[in-house]
Short mmCIF file of C-alpha atoms in Angstrom, two decimals:
data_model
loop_
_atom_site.label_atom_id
_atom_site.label_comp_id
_atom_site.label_asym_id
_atom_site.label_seq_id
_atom_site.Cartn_x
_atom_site.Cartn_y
_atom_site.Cartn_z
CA UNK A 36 -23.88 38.16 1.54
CA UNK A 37 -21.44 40.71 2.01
CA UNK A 38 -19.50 40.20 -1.30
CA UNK A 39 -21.43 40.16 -4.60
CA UNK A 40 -22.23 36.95 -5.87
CA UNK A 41 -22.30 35.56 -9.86
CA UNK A 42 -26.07 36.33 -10.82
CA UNK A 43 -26.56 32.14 -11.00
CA UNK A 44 -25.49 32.24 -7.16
CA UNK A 45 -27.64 35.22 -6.45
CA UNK A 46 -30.39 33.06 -8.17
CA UNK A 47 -29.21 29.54 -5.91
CA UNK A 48 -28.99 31.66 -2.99
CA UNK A 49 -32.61 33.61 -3.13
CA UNK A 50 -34.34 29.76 -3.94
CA UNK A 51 -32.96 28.19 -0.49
CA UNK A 52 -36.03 28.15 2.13
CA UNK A 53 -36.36 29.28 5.20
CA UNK A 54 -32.37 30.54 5.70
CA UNK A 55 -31.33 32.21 8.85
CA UNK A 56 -28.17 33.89 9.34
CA UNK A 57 -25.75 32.26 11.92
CA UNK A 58 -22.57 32.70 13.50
CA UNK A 59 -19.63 30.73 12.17
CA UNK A 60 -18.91 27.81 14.42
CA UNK A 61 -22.25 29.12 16.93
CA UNK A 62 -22.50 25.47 18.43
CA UNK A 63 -19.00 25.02 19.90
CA UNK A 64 -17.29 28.22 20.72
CA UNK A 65 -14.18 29.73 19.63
CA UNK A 66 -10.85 29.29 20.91
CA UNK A 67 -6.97 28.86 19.54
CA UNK A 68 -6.65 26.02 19.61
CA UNK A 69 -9.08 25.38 16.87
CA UNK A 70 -7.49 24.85 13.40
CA UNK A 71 -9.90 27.63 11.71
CA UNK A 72 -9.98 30.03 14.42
CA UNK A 73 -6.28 29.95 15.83
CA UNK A 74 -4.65 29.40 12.81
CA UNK A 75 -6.93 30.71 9.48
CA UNK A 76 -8.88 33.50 10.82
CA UNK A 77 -6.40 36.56 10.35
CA UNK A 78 -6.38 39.76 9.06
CA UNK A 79 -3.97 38.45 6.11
CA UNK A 80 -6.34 34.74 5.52
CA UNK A 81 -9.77 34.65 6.10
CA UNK A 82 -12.50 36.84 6.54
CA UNK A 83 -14.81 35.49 9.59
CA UNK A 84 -17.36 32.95 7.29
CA UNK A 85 -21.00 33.68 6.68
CA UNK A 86 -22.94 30.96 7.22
CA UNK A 87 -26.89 30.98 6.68
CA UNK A 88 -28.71 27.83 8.23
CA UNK A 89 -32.32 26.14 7.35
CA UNK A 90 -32.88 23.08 9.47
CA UNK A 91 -36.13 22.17 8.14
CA UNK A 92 -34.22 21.70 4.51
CA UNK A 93 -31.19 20.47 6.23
CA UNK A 94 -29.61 22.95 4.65
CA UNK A 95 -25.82 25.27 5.42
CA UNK A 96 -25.10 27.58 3.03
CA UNK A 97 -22.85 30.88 3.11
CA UNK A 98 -19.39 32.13 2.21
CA UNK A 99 -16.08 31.91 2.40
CA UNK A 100 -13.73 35.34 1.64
CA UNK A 101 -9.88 34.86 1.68
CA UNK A 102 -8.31 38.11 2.27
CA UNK A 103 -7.22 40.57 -0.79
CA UNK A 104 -3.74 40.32 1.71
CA UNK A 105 -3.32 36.69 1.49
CA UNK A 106 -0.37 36.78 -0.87
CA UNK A 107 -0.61 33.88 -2.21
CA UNK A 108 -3.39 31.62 -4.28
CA UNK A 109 -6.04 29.42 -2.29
CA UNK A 110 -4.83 25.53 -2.56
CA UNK A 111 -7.65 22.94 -3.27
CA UNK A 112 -6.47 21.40 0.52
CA UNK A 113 -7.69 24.88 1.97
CA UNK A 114 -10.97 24.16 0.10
CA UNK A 115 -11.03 20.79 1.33
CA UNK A 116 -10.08 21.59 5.04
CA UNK A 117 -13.04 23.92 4.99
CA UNK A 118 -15.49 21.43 3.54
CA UNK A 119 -15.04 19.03 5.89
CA UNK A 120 -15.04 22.05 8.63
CA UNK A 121 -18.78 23.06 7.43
CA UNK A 122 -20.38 20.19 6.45
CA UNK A 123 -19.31 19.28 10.36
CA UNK A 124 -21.37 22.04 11.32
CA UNK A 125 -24.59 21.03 9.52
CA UNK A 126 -23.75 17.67 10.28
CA UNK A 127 -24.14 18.40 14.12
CA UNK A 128 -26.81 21.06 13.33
CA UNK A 129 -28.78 18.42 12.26
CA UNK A 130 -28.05 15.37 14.81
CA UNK A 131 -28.98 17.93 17.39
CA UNK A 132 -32.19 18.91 15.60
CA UNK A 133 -33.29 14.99 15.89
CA UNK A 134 -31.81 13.70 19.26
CA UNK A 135 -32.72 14.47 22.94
CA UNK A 136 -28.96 13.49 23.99
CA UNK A 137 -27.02 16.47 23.14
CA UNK A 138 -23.51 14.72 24.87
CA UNK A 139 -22.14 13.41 21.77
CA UNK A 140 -19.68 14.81 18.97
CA UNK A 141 -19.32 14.23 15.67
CA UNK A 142 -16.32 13.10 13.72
CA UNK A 143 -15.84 12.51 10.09
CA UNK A 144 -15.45 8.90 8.94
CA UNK A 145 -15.75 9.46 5.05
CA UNK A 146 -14.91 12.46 3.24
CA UNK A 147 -15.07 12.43 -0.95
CA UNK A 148 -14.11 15.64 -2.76
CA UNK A 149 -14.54 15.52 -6.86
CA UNK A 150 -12.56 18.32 -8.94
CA UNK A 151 -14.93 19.78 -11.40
CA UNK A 152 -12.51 23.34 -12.25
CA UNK A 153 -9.41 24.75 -11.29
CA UNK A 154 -9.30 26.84 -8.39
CA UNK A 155 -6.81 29.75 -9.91
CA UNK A 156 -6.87 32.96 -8.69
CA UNK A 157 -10.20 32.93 -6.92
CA UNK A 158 -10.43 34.04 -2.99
CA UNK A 159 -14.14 34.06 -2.79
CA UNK A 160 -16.06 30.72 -2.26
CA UNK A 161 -20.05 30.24 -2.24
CA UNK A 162 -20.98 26.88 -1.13
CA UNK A 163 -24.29 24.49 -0.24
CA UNK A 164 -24.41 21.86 1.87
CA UNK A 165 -27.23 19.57 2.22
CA UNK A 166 -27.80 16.72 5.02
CA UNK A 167 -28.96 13.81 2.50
CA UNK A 168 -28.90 10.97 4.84
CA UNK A 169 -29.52 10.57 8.44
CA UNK A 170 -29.87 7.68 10.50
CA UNK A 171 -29.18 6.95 13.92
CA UNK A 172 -25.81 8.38 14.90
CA UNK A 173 -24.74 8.69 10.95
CA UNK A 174 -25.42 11.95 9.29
CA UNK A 175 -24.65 12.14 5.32
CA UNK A 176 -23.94 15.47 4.16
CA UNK A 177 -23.16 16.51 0.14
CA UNK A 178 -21.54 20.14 -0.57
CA UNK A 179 -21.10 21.80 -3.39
CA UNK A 180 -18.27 25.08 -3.95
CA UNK A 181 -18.02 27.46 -6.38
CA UNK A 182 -15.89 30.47 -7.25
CA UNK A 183 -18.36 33.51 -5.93
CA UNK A 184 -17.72 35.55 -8.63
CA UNK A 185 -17.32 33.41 -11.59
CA UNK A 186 -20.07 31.52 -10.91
CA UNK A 187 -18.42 28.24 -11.84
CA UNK A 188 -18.73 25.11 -9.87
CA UNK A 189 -15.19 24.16 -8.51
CA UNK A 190 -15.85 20.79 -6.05
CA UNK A 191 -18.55 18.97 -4.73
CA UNK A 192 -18.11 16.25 -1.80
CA UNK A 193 -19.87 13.65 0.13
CA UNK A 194 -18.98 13.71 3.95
CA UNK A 195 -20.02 11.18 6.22
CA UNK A 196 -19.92 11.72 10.06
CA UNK A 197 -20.67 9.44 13.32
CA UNK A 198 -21.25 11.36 16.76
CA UNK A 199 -19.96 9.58 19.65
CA UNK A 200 -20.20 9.89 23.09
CA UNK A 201 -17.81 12.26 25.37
CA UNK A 202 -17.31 9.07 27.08
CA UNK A 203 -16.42 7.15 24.13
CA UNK A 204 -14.29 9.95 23.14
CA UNK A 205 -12.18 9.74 26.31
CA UNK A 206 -11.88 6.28 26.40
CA UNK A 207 -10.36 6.09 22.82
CA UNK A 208 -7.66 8.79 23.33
CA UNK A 209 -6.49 7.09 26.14
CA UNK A 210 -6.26 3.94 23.78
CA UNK A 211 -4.04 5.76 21.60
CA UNK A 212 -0.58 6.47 22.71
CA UNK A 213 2.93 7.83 21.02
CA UNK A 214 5.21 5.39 20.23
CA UNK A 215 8.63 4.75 18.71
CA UNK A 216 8.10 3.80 14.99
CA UNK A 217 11.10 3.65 12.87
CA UNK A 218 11.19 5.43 9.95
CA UNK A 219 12.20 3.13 7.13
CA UNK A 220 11.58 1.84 3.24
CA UNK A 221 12.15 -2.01 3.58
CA UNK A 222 12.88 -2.21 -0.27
CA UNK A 223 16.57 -1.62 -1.90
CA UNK A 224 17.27 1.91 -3.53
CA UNK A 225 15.10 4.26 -1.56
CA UNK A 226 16.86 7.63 -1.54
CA UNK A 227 16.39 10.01 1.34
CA UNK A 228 13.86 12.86 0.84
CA UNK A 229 15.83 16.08 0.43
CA UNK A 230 15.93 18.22 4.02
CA UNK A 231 14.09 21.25 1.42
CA UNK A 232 11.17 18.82 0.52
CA UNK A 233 10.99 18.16 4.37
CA UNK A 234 10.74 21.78 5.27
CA UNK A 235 8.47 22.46 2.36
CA UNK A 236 6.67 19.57 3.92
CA UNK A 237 6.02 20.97 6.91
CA UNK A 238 4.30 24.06 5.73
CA UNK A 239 1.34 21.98 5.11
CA UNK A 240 -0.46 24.73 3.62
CA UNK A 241 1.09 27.69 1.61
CA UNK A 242 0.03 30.37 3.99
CA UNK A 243 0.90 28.41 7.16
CA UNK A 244 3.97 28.92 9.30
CA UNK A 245 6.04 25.63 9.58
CA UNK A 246 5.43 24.99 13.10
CA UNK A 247 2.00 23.19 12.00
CA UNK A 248 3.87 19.44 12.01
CA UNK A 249 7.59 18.55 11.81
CA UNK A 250 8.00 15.97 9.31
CA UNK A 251 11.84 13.93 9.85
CA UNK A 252 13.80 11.58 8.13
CA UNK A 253 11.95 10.34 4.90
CA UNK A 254 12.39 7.62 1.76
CA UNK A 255 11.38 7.64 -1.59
CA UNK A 256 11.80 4.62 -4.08
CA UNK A 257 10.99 5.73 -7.52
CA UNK A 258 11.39 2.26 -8.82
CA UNK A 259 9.10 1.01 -6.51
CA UNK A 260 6.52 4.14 -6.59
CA UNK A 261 6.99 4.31 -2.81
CA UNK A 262 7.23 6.73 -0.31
CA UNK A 263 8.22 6.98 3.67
CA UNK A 264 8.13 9.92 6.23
CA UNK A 265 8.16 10.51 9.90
CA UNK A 266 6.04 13.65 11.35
CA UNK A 267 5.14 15.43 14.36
CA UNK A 268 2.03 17.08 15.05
CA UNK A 269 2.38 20.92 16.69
CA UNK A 270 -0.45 22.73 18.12
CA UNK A 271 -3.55 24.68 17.51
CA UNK A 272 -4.55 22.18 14.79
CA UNK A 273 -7.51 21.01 16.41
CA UNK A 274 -11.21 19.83 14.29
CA UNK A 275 -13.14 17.97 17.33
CA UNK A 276 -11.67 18.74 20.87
CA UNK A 277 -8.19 16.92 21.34
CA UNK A 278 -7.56 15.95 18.08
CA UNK A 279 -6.29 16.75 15.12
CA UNK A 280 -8.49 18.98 12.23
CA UNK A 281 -9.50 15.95 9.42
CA UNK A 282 -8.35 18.52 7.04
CA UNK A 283 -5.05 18.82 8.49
CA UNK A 284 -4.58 15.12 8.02
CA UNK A 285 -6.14 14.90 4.53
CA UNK A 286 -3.63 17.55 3.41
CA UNK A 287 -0.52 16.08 4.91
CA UNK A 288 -1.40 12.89 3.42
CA UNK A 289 -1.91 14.55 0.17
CA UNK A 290 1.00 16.50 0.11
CA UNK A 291 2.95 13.40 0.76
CA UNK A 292 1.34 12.10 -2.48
CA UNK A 293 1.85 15.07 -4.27
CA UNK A 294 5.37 14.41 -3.85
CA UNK A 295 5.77 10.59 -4.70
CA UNK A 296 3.23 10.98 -7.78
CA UNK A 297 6.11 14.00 -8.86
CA UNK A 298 8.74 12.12 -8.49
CA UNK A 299 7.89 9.26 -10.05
CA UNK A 300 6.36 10.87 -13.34
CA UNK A 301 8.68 14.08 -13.53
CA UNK A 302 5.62 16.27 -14.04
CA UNK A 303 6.65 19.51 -12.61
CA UNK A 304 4.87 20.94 -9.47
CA UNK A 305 2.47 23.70 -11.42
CA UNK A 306 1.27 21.20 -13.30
CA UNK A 307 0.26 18.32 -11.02
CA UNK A 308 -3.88 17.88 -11.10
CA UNK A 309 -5.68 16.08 -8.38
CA UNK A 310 -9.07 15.33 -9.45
CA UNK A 311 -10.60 12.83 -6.39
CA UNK A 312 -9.57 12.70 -3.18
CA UNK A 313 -11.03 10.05 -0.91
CA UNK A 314 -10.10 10.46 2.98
CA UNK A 315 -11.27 7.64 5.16
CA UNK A 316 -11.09 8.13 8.86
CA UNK A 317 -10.25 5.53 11.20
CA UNK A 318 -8.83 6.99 14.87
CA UNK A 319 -8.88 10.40 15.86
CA UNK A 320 -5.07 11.57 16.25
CA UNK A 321 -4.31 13.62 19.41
CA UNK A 322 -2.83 16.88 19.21
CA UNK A 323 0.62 17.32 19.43
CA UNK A 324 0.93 13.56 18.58
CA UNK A 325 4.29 12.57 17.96
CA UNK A 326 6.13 9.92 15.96
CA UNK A 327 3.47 9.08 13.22
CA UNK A 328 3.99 7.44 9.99
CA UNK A 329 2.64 8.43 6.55
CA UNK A 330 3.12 5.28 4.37
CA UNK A 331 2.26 6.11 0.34
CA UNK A 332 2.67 4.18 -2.93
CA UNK A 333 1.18 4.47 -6.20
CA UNK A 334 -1.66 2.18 -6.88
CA UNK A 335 -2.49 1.95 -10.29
CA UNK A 336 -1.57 3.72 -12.97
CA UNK A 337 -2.58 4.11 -17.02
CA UNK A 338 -1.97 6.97 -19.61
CA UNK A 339 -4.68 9.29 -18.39
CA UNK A 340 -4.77 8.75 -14.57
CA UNK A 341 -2.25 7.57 -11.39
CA UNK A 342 -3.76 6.58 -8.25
CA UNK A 343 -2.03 6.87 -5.35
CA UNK A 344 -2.70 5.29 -1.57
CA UNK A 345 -1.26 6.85 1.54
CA UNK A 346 -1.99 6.00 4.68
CA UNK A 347 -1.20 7.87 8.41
CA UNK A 348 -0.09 4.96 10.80
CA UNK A 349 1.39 4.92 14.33
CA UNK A 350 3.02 1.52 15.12
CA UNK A 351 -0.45 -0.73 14.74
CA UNK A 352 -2.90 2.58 14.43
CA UNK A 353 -3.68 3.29 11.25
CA UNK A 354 -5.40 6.93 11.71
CA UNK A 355 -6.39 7.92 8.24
CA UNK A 356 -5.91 6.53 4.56
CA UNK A 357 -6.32 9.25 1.41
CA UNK A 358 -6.93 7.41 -2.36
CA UNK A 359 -5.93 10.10 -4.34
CA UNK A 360 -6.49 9.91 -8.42
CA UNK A 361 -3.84 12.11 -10.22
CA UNK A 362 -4.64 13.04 -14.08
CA UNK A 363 -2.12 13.19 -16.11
CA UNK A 364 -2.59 16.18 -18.22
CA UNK A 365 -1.73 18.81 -21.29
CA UNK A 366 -0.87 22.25 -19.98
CA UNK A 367 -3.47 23.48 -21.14
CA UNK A 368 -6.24 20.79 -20.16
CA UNK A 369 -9.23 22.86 -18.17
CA UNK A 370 -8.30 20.40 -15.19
#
């Protein structure tokens, strides 16, 4: 590893058998359009990934180095875009490793990320991933990510994956086409969300121009704990070919969240704790998709925790669905 790693990592690290140095994203090439590679890997983001493999262990691990540049602090959806970008990888590592029939690609159906610490000021991310399951067409992959130089274990995550056929692939993009999908809150005394929440919206992620999606005309209830909003999907967002990166649509889904669970509790933006996120994947969504739906509402709710559901629809598609649990917490809680 290129960066100096906390003495406990150096220790993790040197135990891992049989690890071989590979390049980032080896099996499928690089181009633009890719989420990582056209829109993360710049001079002022991220460092090109090292990633060491061990397929008799089943095993991916490496780092992650965010720029000294990047001017602004890594968000917990960056670290959650990039888990479900590598455990991907070893997922389809290891499907290739135990099928003959190499025309398939994987997508993720499940993805669970656990908040153990906050992320702060770190820029420098060691993580493991593990196959633990794999059956068929199903590969079960666990990763854990800590802060390099601390030492300190930051998330882990379960990520389940299917690999289907190119011809299945085909077949169900065609299936899925944009439609008209008014944008509404069919409840009285939804307010429209401000056009400066929109645009903030649309950033996505803090270090991302807003040309990533377009959200439009959006409600918010308070009363009812509910939440509307239109958005369009730009370009060079891509996870699997033709569709959108699953940790696109985790964080836009999230960020929608973030913004109902604020509103409704008045806890102020530097302050709001997510500690589970749970992503289920349903449809792929095509890039550049256009009027789609996220739909959110709070759950449940009790002094210590509020759960909130959103889910990423297109007239009868429902794409994705996040389950996010919220902690409500002293400003100076460790979480």
């Amino acid at each position: 590893m290129n960066v100096p790693l906390h003495p406990t990592l150096q220790t993790r690290f040197a135990s891992l058998p049989d690890l071989v140095p590979i390049e980032f994203h080896a099996l499928w090439g690089h181009s633009t359009a890719q989420f990582l590679d056209g829109r993360m890997l710049q001079p002022l983001i991220l460092h090109p990934p090292q990633y060491a493999l061990s397929i008799p262990s089943r095993t991916l691990a490496g780092l992650w180095t965010f720029t000294p540049k990047l001017s602004t602090f890594v968000q917990e959806t960056t670290l959650l875009t990039m888990i479900d970008d590598v455990t991907g990888e070893l997922a389809y590592h290891v499907y290739l490793a135990t099928q003959t029939d190499n025309k398939h690609i994987g997508f993720t159906v499940n993805l669970r990320v656990d908040k153990h610490t906050n992320v702060d000021v770190a820029k420098e991310f060691y993580f493991e991933a593990r196959a633990v399951d794999v059956e068929g067409r199903k590969v079960c992959i666990e990763c854990r990510v800590f802060d390099a130089r601390a030492g300190c274990l930051l998330m882990t995550a379960r990520a389940m994956f299917v690999f289907m056929s190119f011809a299945q692939v085909s077949k169900k993009s065609k299936d899925t086409q944009s439609v008209s999908h008014a944008v509404h809150v069919q409840i009285p005394g939804s307010c429209n969300i401000g056009t400066a929440e929109l645009r903030s919206l649309d950033r996505v992620m803090n270090f991302l121009p807003p040309d990533t999606v377009t959200h439009s005309r959006g409600f918010i209830n308070t009363h009812a704990q509910a939440l509307v909003v239109g958005l369009d999907f730009g370009p060079n967002i891509s996870g699997p070919p033709i569709y959108v990166h699953g940790g696109i649509l985790a964080t836009v889904l999230y960020n929608a969240s973030a913004l109902l669970f604020a509103k409704t509790t008045k806890v102020e933006d530097g302050l709001i704790n997510a500690s589970v996120r749970d992503v289920n994947y349903y449809k792929g969504v095509p890039l550049e998709c256009q009027n789609t739906v996220i739909e959110a509402r709070v759950e449940t709710q009790d002094e210590k925790h509020v759960v909130v559901f959103a889910k990423l629809v297109q007239g009868s598609h429902v794409f994705t669905t996040l389950k996010t649990t919220f902690t409500l917490q002293s400003p100076h809680s460790k979480l």
